Amino acid sequence: VVEEEEEEEDDDNICASLSPPTYEDGIFAWIKYIILLPIVLVLALTVPDVRRPGLARWCYISFIISILWIGVFSFFMVSWAEVIGNTIGIPPVVMGLTLLAAGTSVPDLLSSVIVARMGEGDMALSSSIGSNIFDIMVGLPVPWIVFTAIPSKPSTVVIGSENVWISILTLLGMLVFIIIVIHCQGWK
């Protein structure tokens, strides 16, 4: 009897993110559900849920698949932002530096605020620093390395913006500054 309840609970965990809202939740819950259903469905079917018993050993595969999905979503996000910017008449550089930068920073900000409110300020700071380090050490060089490794492509990466190096150096300088400040505070 206990094993049957655990199996039913596992089924509830799998389908919980796919279940529709109730009629009492209102129209906005239904609109959100309809808009997010394709993304949630794809993620639920392709990324192993390591919170379920027996799937913890799949955590690295789940991480890699998640990073691949972030890359796919980012590709479409940039393409659609470029189309919207061209339609409205906003230059791609402005779209990238404002809309896309804000769109990628807001989730980091919200997660840091939530963790800080839980009393885990060190985790909030680690999240903000870690995401920037990930961007500099993985987000930029890995696609460039893959691009240059393809034999039919040129051996150099042409950057479409003259000011990208200023942005990279500013981000790197901010990281160095934060690490120096934390060090001067005795790593507290």
Short mmCIF file of N, CA and C in Angstrom, two decimals:
data_model
loop_
_atom_site.label_atom_id
_atom_site.label_comp_id
_atom_site.label_asym_id
_atom_site.label_seq_id
_atom_site.Cartn_x
_atom_site.Cartn_y
_atom_site.Cartn_z
N VAL A 1 0.83 -1.19 0.00
CA VAL A 1 0.00 0.00 0.00
C VAL A 1 0.88 1.26 0.00
N VAL A 2 1.97 1.25 0.79
CA VAL A 2 2.87 2.39 0.87
C VAL A 2 3.58 2.60 -0.46
N GLU A 3 4.00 1.49 -1.11
CA GLU A 3 4.68 1.60 -2.40
C GLU A 3 3.75 2.19 -3.46
N GLU A 4 2.45 1.81 -3.44
CA GLU A 4 1.49 2.35 -4.40
C GLU A 4 1.32 3.85 -4.19
N GLU A 5 1.30 4.31 -2.91
CA GLU A 5 1.16 5.74 -2.63
C GLU A 5 2.39 6.49 -3.13
N GLU A 6 3.59 5.90 -2.95
CA GLU A 6 4.81 6.55 -3.44
C GLU A 6 4.82 6.66 -4.96
N GLU A 7 4.34 5.60 -5.65
CA GLU A 7 4.27 5.64 -7.10
C GLU A 7 3.28 6.71 -7.57
N GLU A 8 2.12 6.82 -6.88
CA GLU A 8 1.15 7.85 -7.24
C GLU A 8 1.74 9.24 -6.99
N GLU A 9 2.51 9.39 -5.90
CA GLU A 9 3.13 10.68 -5.59
C GLU A 9 4.16 11.04 -6.67
N ASP A 10 4.93 10.04 -7.16
CA ASP A 10 5.88 10.29 -8.24
C ASP A 10 5.16 10.73 -9.51
N ASP A 11 4.03 10.08 -9.83
CA ASP A 11 3.25 10.48 -11.00
C ASP A 11 2.73 11.89 -10.84
N ASP A 12 2.30 12.26 -9.61
CA ASP A 12 1.84 13.62 -9.36
C ASP A 12 2.98 14.62 -9.57
N ASN A 13 4.21 14.27 -9.14
CA ASN A 13 5.35 15.17 -9.33
C ASN A 13 5.66 15.37 -10.80
N ILE A 14 5.54 14.31 -11.60
CA ILE A 14 5.84 14.40 -13.03
C ILE A 14 4.81 15.30 -13.73
N CYS A 15 3.57 15.11 -13.42
CA CYS A 15 2.51 15.83 -14.13
C CYS A 15 2.08 17.12 -13.45
N ALA A 16 2.63 17.44 -12.29
CA ALA A 16 2.21 18.64 -11.58
C ALA A 16 2.45 19.90 -12.39
N SER A 17 3.58 19.97 -13.08
CA SER A 17 3.87 21.17 -13.87
C SER A 17 3.06 21.22 -15.15
N LEU A 18 2.48 20.10 -15.55
CA LEU A 18 1.70 20.06 -16.79
C LEU A 18 0.20 20.18 -16.55
N SER A 19 -0.22 20.10 -15.30
CA SER A 19 -1.65 20.13 -15.01
C SER A 19 -2.20 21.55 -15.19
N PRO A 20 -3.38 21.66 -15.78
CA PRO A 20 -3.95 22.99 -16.01
C PRO A 20 -4.45 23.62 -14.71
N PRO A 21 -4.59 24.93 -14.70
CA PRO A 21 -5.12 25.59 -13.49
C PRO A 21 -6.60 25.28 -13.33
N THR A 22 -7.10 25.51 -12.16
CA THR A 22 -8.53 25.31 -11.91
C THR A 22 -9.31 26.52 -12.41
N TYR A 23 -10.61 26.38 -12.50
CA TYR A 23 -11.44 27.49 -12.97
C TYR A 23 -11.43 28.65 -11.98
N GLU A 24 -11.18 28.35 -10.70
CA GLU A 24 -11.14 29.40 -9.68
C GLU A 24 -9.89 30.27 -9.80
N ASP A 25 -8.85 29.80 -10.49
CA ASP A 25 -7.59 30.54 -10.61
C ASP A 25 -7.73 31.78 -11.50
N GLY A 26 -8.71 31.80 -12.36
CA GLY A 26 -8.94 32.97 -13.18
C GLY A 26 -8.38 32.87 -14.58
N ILE A 27 -8.69 33.88 -15.37
CA ILE A 27 -8.31 33.89 -16.79
C ILE A 27 -6.81 34.08 -16.98
N PHE A 28 -6.17 34.87 -16.10
CA PHE A 28 -4.73 35.11 -16.26
C PHE A 28 -3.92 33.84 -16.03
N ALA A 29 -4.38 33.00 -15.11
CA ALA A 29 -3.70 31.72 -14.89
C ALA A 29 -3.82 30.84 -16.13
N TRP A 30 -4.96 30.87 -16.80
CA TRP A 30 -5.14 30.09 -18.02
C TRP A 30 -4.29 30.64 -19.17
N ILE A 31 -4.21 31.96 -19.29
CA ILE A 31 -3.38 32.57 -20.34
C ILE A 31 -1.92 32.19 -20.12
N LYS A 32 -1.47 32.30 -18.87
CA LYS A 32 -0.09 31.92 -18.54
C LYS A 32 0.15 30.44 -18.85
N TYR A 33 -0.81 29.60 -18.50
CA TYR A 33 -0.68 28.16 -18.75
C TYR A 33 -0.57 27.87 -20.24
N ILE A 34 -1.40 28.51 -21.05
CA ILE A 34 -1.39 28.27 -22.50
C ILE A 34 -0.09 28.76 -23.12
N ILE A 35 0.41 29.91 -22.67
CA ILE A 35 1.65 30.45 -23.24
C ILE A 35 2.85 29.59 -22.85
N LEU A 36 2.89 29.14 -21.59
CA LEU A 36 4.06 28.40 -21.10
C LEU A 36 4.01 26.90 -21.35
N LEU A 37 2.86 26.37 -21.73
CA LEU A 37 2.71 24.92 -21.91
C LEU A 37 3.73 24.32 -22.89
N PRO A 38 3.97 24.91 -24.06
CA PRO A 38 4.96 24.29 -24.96
C PRO A 38 6.36 24.20 -24.33
N ILE A 39 6.79 25.24 -23.65
CA ILE A 39 8.12 25.23 -23.03
C ILE A 39 8.17 24.22 -21.90
N VAL A 40 7.16 24.25 -21.03
CA VAL A 40 7.14 23.33 -19.89
C VAL A 40 7.05 21.89 -20.36
N LEU A 41 6.27 21.64 -21.39
CA LEU A 41 6.12 20.28 -21.92
C LEU A 41 7.45 19.76 -22.47
N VAL A 42 8.14 20.60 -23.26
CA VAL A 42 9.43 20.19 -23.83
C VAL A 42 10.44 19.92 -22.72
N LEU A 43 10.50 20.80 -21.72
CA LEU A 43 11.46 20.62 -20.63
C LEU A 43 11.11 19.40 -19.78
N ALA A 44 9.82 19.19 -19.52
CA ALA A 44 9.41 18.04 -18.71
C ALA A 44 9.72 16.72 -19.40
N LEU A 45 9.67 16.71 -20.74
CA LEU A 45 9.92 15.47 -21.48
C LEU A 45 11.39 15.23 -21.77
N THR A 46 12.23 16.27 -21.73
CA THR A 46 13.63 16.08 -22.12
C THR A 46 14.63 16.21 -20.98
N VAL A 47 14.30 16.91 -19.92
CA VAL A 47 15.25 17.11 -18.81
C VAL A 47 14.85 16.20 -17.66
N PRO A 48 15.74 15.29 -17.24
CA PRO A 48 15.40 14.41 -16.12
C PRO A 48 15.18 15.21 -14.83
N ASP A 49 14.11 14.89 -14.12
CA ASP A 49 13.81 15.56 -12.85
C ASP A 49 14.59 14.85 -11.74
N VAL A 50 15.73 15.42 -11.37
CA VAL A 50 16.63 14.76 -10.42
C VAL A 50 16.11 14.81 -8.99
N ARG A 51 15.00 15.50 -8.77
CA ARG A 51 14.40 15.52 -7.43
C ARG A 51 13.67 14.23 -7.13
N ARG A 52 13.32 13.50 -8.17
CA ARG A 52 12.61 12.23 -7.98
C ARG A 52 13.56 11.17 -7.47
N PRO A 53 13.09 10.29 -6.63
CA PRO A 53 13.95 9.23 -6.09
C PRO A 53 14.53 8.36 -7.21
N GLY A 54 15.83 8.09 -7.11
CA GLY A 54 16.51 7.23 -8.06
C GLY A 54 17.07 7.95 -9.27
N LEU A 55 16.76 9.23 -9.43
CA LEU A 55 17.26 9.96 -10.59
C LEU A 55 18.37 10.95 -10.23
N ALA A 56 18.84 10.94 -9.01
CA ALA A 56 19.88 11.89 -8.59
C ALA A 56 21.16 11.71 -9.40
N ARG A 57 21.44 10.49 -9.83
CA ARG A 57 22.67 10.24 -10.59
C ARG A 57 22.64 10.89 -11.97
N TRP A 58 21.50 11.36 -12.41
CA TRP A 58 21.36 12.02 -13.71
C TRP A 58 21.56 13.53 -13.62
N CYS A 59 22.06 14.02 -12.50
CA CYS A 59 22.15 15.47 -12.31
C CYS A 59 23.06 16.13 -13.34
N TYR A 60 24.15 15.50 -13.72
CA TYR A 60 25.07 16.11 -14.69
C TYR A 60 24.45 16.14 -16.09
N ILE A 61 23.77 15.07 -16.45
CA ILE A 61 23.07 15.04 -17.74
C ILE A 61 21.97 16.10 -17.75
N SER A 62 21.25 16.22 -16.65
CA SER A 62 20.20 17.22 -16.54
C SER A 62 20.77 18.63 -16.68
N PHE A 63 21.94 18.87 -16.09
CA PHE A 63 22.59 20.18 -16.20
C PHE A 63 22.99 20.47 -17.64
N ILE A 64 23.59 19.49 -18.31
CA ILE A 64 24.03 19.69 -19.70
C ILE A 64 22.83 19.92 -20.61
N ILE A 65 21.77 19.15 -20.44
CA ILE A 65 20.56 19.35 -21.25
C ILE A 65 19.96 20.72 -20.98
N SER A 66 19.97 21.15 -19.73
CA SER A 66 19.45 22.48 -19.39
C SER A 66 20.25 23.57 -20.09
N ILE A 67 21.57 23.45 -20.10
CA ILE A 67 22.42 24.44 -20.77
C ILE A 67 22.13 24.44 -22.28
N LEU A 68 21.93 23.24 -22.86
CA LEU A 68 21.60 23.17 -24.29
C LEU A 68 20.27 23.87 -24.58
N TRP A 69 19.28 23.66 -23.72
CA TRP A 69 17.99 24.33 -23.91
C TRP A 69 18.12 25.83 -23.75
N ILE A 70 18.95 26.28 -22.81
CA ILE A 70 19.18 27.72 -22.67
C ILE A 70 19.78 28.28 -23.95
N GLY A 71 20.70 27.53 -24.56
CA GLY A 71 21.27 27.97 -25.83
C GLY A 71 20.23 28.05 -26.93
N VAL A 72 19.35 27.07 -27.02
CA VAL A 72 18.30 27.07 -28.04
C VAL A 72 17.35 28.25 -27.81
N PHE A 73 16.91 28.42 -26.56
CA PHE A 73 16.01 29.53 -26.25
C PHE A 73 16.68 30.88 -26.51
N SER A 74 17.96 30.98 -26.20
CA SER A 74 18.70 32.24 -26.42
C SER A 74 18.79 32.55 -27.91
N PHE A 75 19.04 31.53 -28.72
CA PHE A 75 19.11 31.74 -30.17
C PHE A 75 17.81 32.34 -30.68
N PHE A 76 16.68 31.75 -30.29
CA PHE A 76 15.40 32.28 -30.74
C PHE A 76 15.11 33.65 -30.14
N MET A 77 15.48 33.86 -28.89
CA MET A 77 15.24 35.15 -28.25
C MET A 77 15.98 36.26 -28.98
N VAL A 78 17.24 36.03 -29.32
CA VAL A 78 18.03 37.04 -30.03
C VAL A 78 17.45 37.26 -31.43
N SER A 79 17.10 36.20 -32.12
CA SER A 79 16.54 36.34 -33.47
C SER A 79 15.24 37.13 -33.44
N TRP A 80 14.36 36.80 -32.51
CA TRP A 80 13.09 37.51 -32.42
C TRP A 80 13.28 38.95 -31.98
N ALA A 81 14.22 39.20 -31.09
CA ALA A 81 14.49 40.58 -30.67
C ALA A 81 15.02 41.40 -31.84
N GLU A 82 15.84 40.78 -32.67
CA GLU A 82 16.36 41.48 -33.85
C GLU A 82 15.23 41.80 -34.83
N VAL A 83 14.33 40.85 -35.04
CA VAL A 83 13.20 41.08 -35.94
C VAL A 83 12.30 42.19 -35.38
N ILE A 84 12.02 42.15 -34.10
CA ILE A 84 11.18 43.18 -33.48
C ILE A 84 11.87 44.54 -33.56
N GLY A 85 13.17 44.57 -33.27
CA GLY A 85 13.91 45.83 -33.36
C GLY A 85 13.91 46.40 -34.77
N ASN A 86 14.11 45.54 -35.78
CA ASN A 86 14.09 46.00 -37.17
C ASN A 86 12.70 46.49 -37.57
N THR A 87 11.67 45.83 -37.07
CA THR A 87 10.30 46.23 -37.39
C THR A 87 9.97 47.59 -36.78
N ILE A 88 10.39 47.80 -35.54
CA ILE A 88 10.10 49.06 -34.85
C ILE A 88 11.07 50.15 -35.26
N GLY A 89 12.26 49.76 -35.70
CA GLY A 89 13.27 50.73 -36.10
C GLY A 89 14.32 50.97 -35.03
N ILE A 90 14.48 50.02 -34.12
CA ILE A 90 15.50 50.13 -33.07
C ILE A 90 16.73 49.35 -33.53
N PRO A 91 17.93 49.95 -33.46
CA PRO A 91 19.15 49.24 -33.88
C PRO A 91 19.40 47.98 -33.04
N PRO A 92 19.97 46.93 -33.65
CA PRO A 92 20.23 45.69 -32.90
C PRO A 92 21.12 45.88 -31.68
N VAL A 93 22.08 46.81 -31.76
CA VAL A 93 22.96 47.04 -30.60
C VAL A 93 22.16 47.57 -29.42
N VAL A 94 21.23 48.49 -29.68
CA VAL A 94 20.40 49.04 -28.61
C VAL A 94 19.49 47.95 -28.03
N MET A 95 18.92 47.13 -28.91
CA MET A 95 18.08 46.02 -28.43
C MET A 95 18.88 45.07 -27.55
N GLY A 96 20.11 44.78 -27.96
CA GLY A 96 20.94 43.85 -27.19
C GLY A 96 21.36 44.42 -25.86
N LEU A 97 21.73 45.70 -25.85
CA LEU A 97 22.23 46.30 -24.61
C LEU A 97 21.12 46.67 -23.64
N THR A 98 19.90 46.79 -24.10
CA THR A 98 18.82 47.17 -23.19
C THR A 98 17.87 46.00 -22.93
N LEU A 99 17.10 45.65 -23.94
CA LEU A 99 16.07 44.64 -23.75
C LEU A 99 16.63 43.27 -23.38
N LEU A 100 17.57 42.77 -24.16
CA LEU A 100 18.10 41.43 -23.89
C LEU A 100 18.94 41.40 -22.61
N ALA A 101 19.72 42.47 -22.37
CA ALA A 101 20.52 42.50 -21.14
C ALA A 101 19.62 42.53 -19.92
N ALA A 102 18.58 43.33 -19.97
CA ALA A 102 17.65 43.38 -18.84
C ALA A 102 16.92 42.04 -18.68
N GLY A 103 16.54 41.44 -19.81
CA GLY A 103 15.83 40.17 -19.75
C GLY A 103 16.65 39.03 -19.18
N THR A 104 17.97 39.11 -19.36
CA THR A 104 18.80 38.05 -18.79
C THR A 104 19.25 38.37 -17.38
N SER A 105 19.19 39.64 -16.97
CA SER A 105 19.64 40.01 -15.62
C SER A 105 18.52 39.95 -14.59
N VAL A 106 17.28 40.16 -15.02
CA VAL A 106 16.16 40.18 -14.08
C VAL A 106 16.00 38.84 -13.35
N PRO A 107 16.08 37.69 -14.03
CA PRO A 107 15.97 36.43 -13.28
C PRO A 107 17.08 36.26 -12.23
N ASP A 108 18.31 36.68 -12.56
CA ASP A 108 19.39 36.63 -11.57
C ASP A 108 19.08 37.53 -10.39
N LEU A 109 18.57 38.71 -10.66
CA LEU A 109 18.22 39.66 -9.60
C LEU A 109 17.14 39.07 -8.70
N LEU A 110 16.09 38.53 -9.30
CA LEU A 110 14.99 37.98 -8.51
C LEU A 110 15.44 36.80 -7.66
N SER A 111 16.25 35.91 -8.23
CA SER A 111 16.71 34.76 -7.44
C SER A 111 17.61 35.23 -6.31
N SER A 112 18.45 36.24 -6.55
CA SER A 112 19.31 36.76 -5.48
C SER A 112 18.50 37.41 -4.38
N VAL A 113 17.46 38.15 -4.75
CA VAL A 113 16.60 38.80 -3.73
C VAL A 113 15.88 37.74 -2.91
N ILE A 114 15.36 36.72 -3.56
CA ILE A 114 14.64 35.65 -2.84
C ILE A 114 15.56 34.95 -1.86
N VAL A 115 16.76 34.62 -2.31
CA VAL A 115 17.71 33.93 -1.44
C VAL A 115 18.17 34.84 -0.31
N ALA A 116 18.37 36.13 -0.59
CA ALA A 116 18.79 37.07 0.45
C ALA A 116 17.70 37.24 1.51
N ARG A 117 16.45 37.26 1.10
CA ARG A 117 15.34 37.36 2.06
C ARG A 117 15.24 36.11 2.93
N MET A 118 15.75 35.00 2.44
CA MET A 118 15.75 33.78 3.24
C MET A 118 16.90 33.78 4.24
N GLY A 119 17.71 34.85 4.24
CA GLY A 119 18.82 34.96 5.17
C GLY A 119 20.11 34.38 4.65
N GLU A 120 20.19 34.12 3.36
CA GLU A 120 21.37 33.53 2.75
C GLU A 120 22.05 34.56 1.84
N GLY A 121 22.58 35.63 2.44
CA GLY A 121 23.22 36.68 1.68
C GLY A 121 24.42 36.21 0.90
N ASP A 122 25.16 35.25 1.48
CA ASP A 122 26.33 34.74 0.76
C ASP A 122 25.94 34.00 -0.51
N MET A 123 24.81 33.30 -0.48
CA MET A 123 24.33 32.62 -1.69
C MET A 123 23.86 33.62 -2.74
N ALA A 124 23.24 34.72 -2.28
CA ALA A 124 22.79 35.75 -3.21
C ALA A 124 23.98 36.38 -3.92
N LEU A 125 25.02 36.69 -3.16
CA LEU A 125 26.22 37.28 -3.74
C LEU A 125 26.91 36.28 -4.66
N SER A 126 26.96 35.03 -4.25
CA SER A 126 27.58 34.00 -5.08
C SER A 126 26.84 33.84 -6.40
N SER A 127 25.53 33.96 -6.35
CA SER A 127 24.73 33.84 -7.57
C SER A 127 25.04 34.97 -8.53
N SER A 128 25.14 36.18 -8.01
CA SER A 128 25.42 37.31 -8.90
C SER A 128 26.82 37.23 -9.49
N ILE A 129 27.78 36.85 -8.68
CA ILE A 129 29.15 36.72 -9.18
C ILE A 129 29.26 35.50 -10.09
N GLY A 130 28.67 34.40 -9.69
CA GLY A 130 28.77 33.16 -10.46
C GLY A 130 28.17 33.27 -11.84
N SER A 131 27.05 33.97 -11.98
CA SER A 131 26.45 34.09 -13.30
C SER A 131 27.33 34.92 -14.23
N ASN A 132 27.97 35.94 -13.70
CA ASN A 132 28.88 36.74 -14.54
C ASN A 132 30.13 35.96 -14.91
N ILE A 133 30.66 35.21 -13.97
CA ILE A 133 31.83 34.38 -14.27
C ILE A 133 31.46 33.33 -15.32
N PHE A 134 30.29 32.74 -15.20
CA PHE A 134 29.83 31.76 -16.19
C PHE A 134 29.72 32.41 -17.56
N ASP A 135 29.18 33.63 -17.60
CA ASP A 135 29.06 34.32 -18.89
C ASP A 135 30.42 34.54 -19.54
N ILE A 136 31.40 34.99 -18.74
CA ILE A 136 32.72 35.31 -19.29
C ILE A 136 33.49 34.04 -19.63
N MET A 137 33.43 33.02 -18.77
CA MET A 137 34.26 31.84 -18.95
C MET A 137 33.62 30.76 -19.82
N VAL A 138 32.30 30.75 -19.95
CA VAL A 138 31.63 29.71 -20.73
C VAL A 138 30.75 30.31 -21.82
N GLY A 139 29.93 31.29 -21.45
CA GLY A 139 28.96 31.85 -22.39
C GLY A 139 29.57 32.47 -23.63
N LEU A 140 30.71 33.14 -23.49
CA LEU A 140 31.37 33.74 -24.65
C LEU A 140 32.36 32.79 -25.33
N PRO A 141 33.30 32.18 -24.60
CA PRO A 141 34.33 31.42 -25.31
C PRO A 141 33.88 30.09 -25.91
N VAL A 142 32.95 29.39 -25.27
CA VAL A 142 32.58 28.06 -25.80
C VAL A 142 31.95 28.17 -27.20
N PRO A 143 30.99 29.08 -27.43
CA PRO A 143 30.49 29.19 -28.81
C PRO A 143 31.58 29.63 -29.79
N TRP A 144 32.49 30.50 -29.36
CA TRP A 144 33.57 30.92 -30.24
C TRP A 144 34.49 29.76 -30.57
N ILE A 145 34.80 28.93 -29.58
CA ILE A 145 35.67 27.77 -29.81
C ILE A 145 34.99 26.78 -30.75
N VAL A 146 33.70 26.53 -30.52
CA VAL A 146 32.96 25.61 -31.40
C VAL A 146 32.92 26.17 -32.81
N PHE A 147 32.70 27.47 -32.94
CA PHE A 147 32.64 28.10 -34.26
C PHE A 147 33.96 27.96 -35.01
N THR A 148 35.07 28.20 -34.30
CA THR A 148 36.37 28.11 -34.95
C THR A 148 36.81 26.66 -35.17
N ALA A 149 36.23 25.71 -34.46
CA ALA A 149 36.60 24.30 -34.61
C ALA A 149 35.96 23.66 -35.83
N ILE A 150 34.89 24.26 -36.34
CA ILE A 150 34.23 23.71 -37.53
C ILE A 150 35.13 23.96 -38.74
N PRO A 151 35.51 22.91 -39.46
CA PRO A 151 36.48 23.07 -40.56
C PRO A 151 36.03 24.01 -41.67
N SER A 152 34.77 24.08 -41.97
CA SER A 152 34.32 24.90 -43.08
C SER A 152 34.21 26.38 -42.72
N LYS A 153 34.37 26.70 -41.44
CA LYS A 153 34.26 28.08 -40.98
C LYS A 153 35.64 28.72 -40.93
N PRO A 154 35.71 30.07 -40.92
CA PRO A 154 37.00 30.74 -40.77
C PRO A 154 37.58 30.48 -39.38
N SER A 155 38.89 30.64 -39.26
CA SER A 155 39.55 30.32 -37.98
C SER A 155 39.48 31.46 -36.99
N THR A 156 38.79 32.53 -37.32
CA THR A 156 38.63 33.64 -36.38
C THR A 156 37.16 33.95 -36.22
N VAL A 157 36.83 34.58 -35.11
CA VAL A 157 35.46 34.99 -34.84
C VAL A 157 35.38 36.49 -35.06
N VAL A 158 34.49 36.89 -35.93
CA VAL A 158 34.29 38.31 -36.19
C VAL A 158 33.18 38.80 -35.26
N ILE A 159 33.51 39.77 -34.42
CA ILE A 159 32.55 40.30 -33.46
C ILE A 159 31.80 41.44 -34.13
N GLY A 160 30.48 41.40 -34.07
CA GLY A 160 29.66 42.37 -34.78
C GLY A 160 29.55 43.72 -34.12
N SER A 161 30.17 43.93 -32.98
CA SER A 161 30.09 45.22 -32.30
C SER A 161 31.48 45.65 -31.89
N GLU A 162 31.80 46.90 -32.18
CA GLU A 162 33.13 47.40 -31.81
C GLU A 162 33.27 47.54 -30.30
N ASN A 163 32.17 47.71 -29.60
CA ASN A 163 32.22 48.00 -28.17
C ASN A 163 32.10 46.76 -27.29
N VAL A 164 32.10 45.57 -27.85
CA VAL A 164 31.93 44.37 -27.02
C VAL A 164 33.10 44.20 -26.06
N TRP A 165 34.30 44.60 -26.48
CA TRP A 165 35.45 44.45 -25.59
C TRP A 165 35.33 45.38 -24.38
N ILE A 166 34.74 46.55 -24.56
CA ILE A 166 34.51 47.46 -23.43
C ILE A 166 33.56 46.81 -22.45
N SER A 167 32.50 46.18 -22.95
CA SER A 167 31.54 45.50 -22.08
C SER A 167 32.19 44.34 -21.34
N ILE A 168 32.99 43.55 -22.04
CA ILE A 168 33.66 42.41 -21.41
C ILE A 168 34.63 42.89 -20.34
N LEU A 169 35.43 43.90 -20.66
CA LEU A 169 36.40 44.40 -19.68
C LEU A 169 35.71 45.07 -18.50
N THR A 170 34.59 45.75 -18.73
CA THR A 170 33.83 46.34 -17.63
C THR A 170 33.30 45.24 -16.71
N LEU A 171 32.73 44.20 -17.28
CA LEU A 171 32.22 43.08 -16.50
C LEU A 171 33.34 42.40 -15.72
N LEU A 172 34.46 42.18 -16.37
CA LEU A 172 35.61 41.57 -15.70
C LEU A 172 36.12 42.47 -14.58
N GLY A 173 36.18 43.79 -14.83
CA GLY A 173 36.61 44.73 -13.80
C GLY A 173 35.68 44.74 -12.60
N MET A 174 34.37 44.64 -12.87
CA MET A 174 33.40 44.57 -11.76
C MET A 174 33.62 43.32 -10.93
N LEU A 175 33.87 42.19 -11.57
CA LEU A 175 34.12 40.95 -10.84
C LEU A 175 35.38 41.06 -9.98
N VAL A 176 36.44 41.61 -10.56
CA VAL A 176 37.68 41.78 -9.79
C VAL A 176 37.43 42.71 -8.60
N PHE A 177 36.70 43.80 -8.83
CA PHE A 177 36.40 44.74 -7.75
C PHE A 177 35.61 44.06 -6.63
N ILE A 178 34.59 43.29 -6.99
CA ILE A 178 33.78 42.61 -5.97
C ILE A 178 34.62 41.62 -5.18
N ILE A 179 35.48 40.87 -5.86
CA ILE A 179 36.33 39.90 -5.16
C ILE A 179 37.30 40.61 -4.24
N ILE A 180 37.85 41.75 -4.65
CA ILE A 180 38.78 42.51 -3.79
C ILE A 180 38.03 43.04 -2.57
N VAL A 181 36.83 43.55 -2.76
CA VAL A 181 36.05 44.06 -1.63
C VAL A 181 35.71 42.94 -0.65
N ILE A 182 35.32 41.80 -1.16
CA ILE A 182 35.01 40.66 -0.28
C ILE A 182 36.28 40.22 0.46
N HIS A 183 37.40 40.20 -0.24
CA HIS A 183 38.67 39.83 0.41
C HIS A 183 39.04 40.82 1.52
N CYS A 184 38.86 42.12 1.25
CA CYS A 184 39.17 43.14 2.26
C CYS A 184 38.23 43.04 3.47
N GLN A 185 37.08 42.48 3.29
CA GLN A 185 36.13 42.29 4.40
C GLN A 185 36.36 40.96 5.12
N GLY A 186 37.43 40.29 4.81
CA GLY A 186 37.73 39.01 5.47
C GLY A 186 36.88 37.87 4.97
N TRP A 187 36.44 37.92 3.69
CA TRP A 187 35.62 36.89 3.06
C TRP A 187 34.31 36.67 3.80
N LYS A 188 33.74 37.75 4.31
CA LYS A 188 32.45 37.65 5.03
C LYS A 188 31.37 38.32 4.24
#
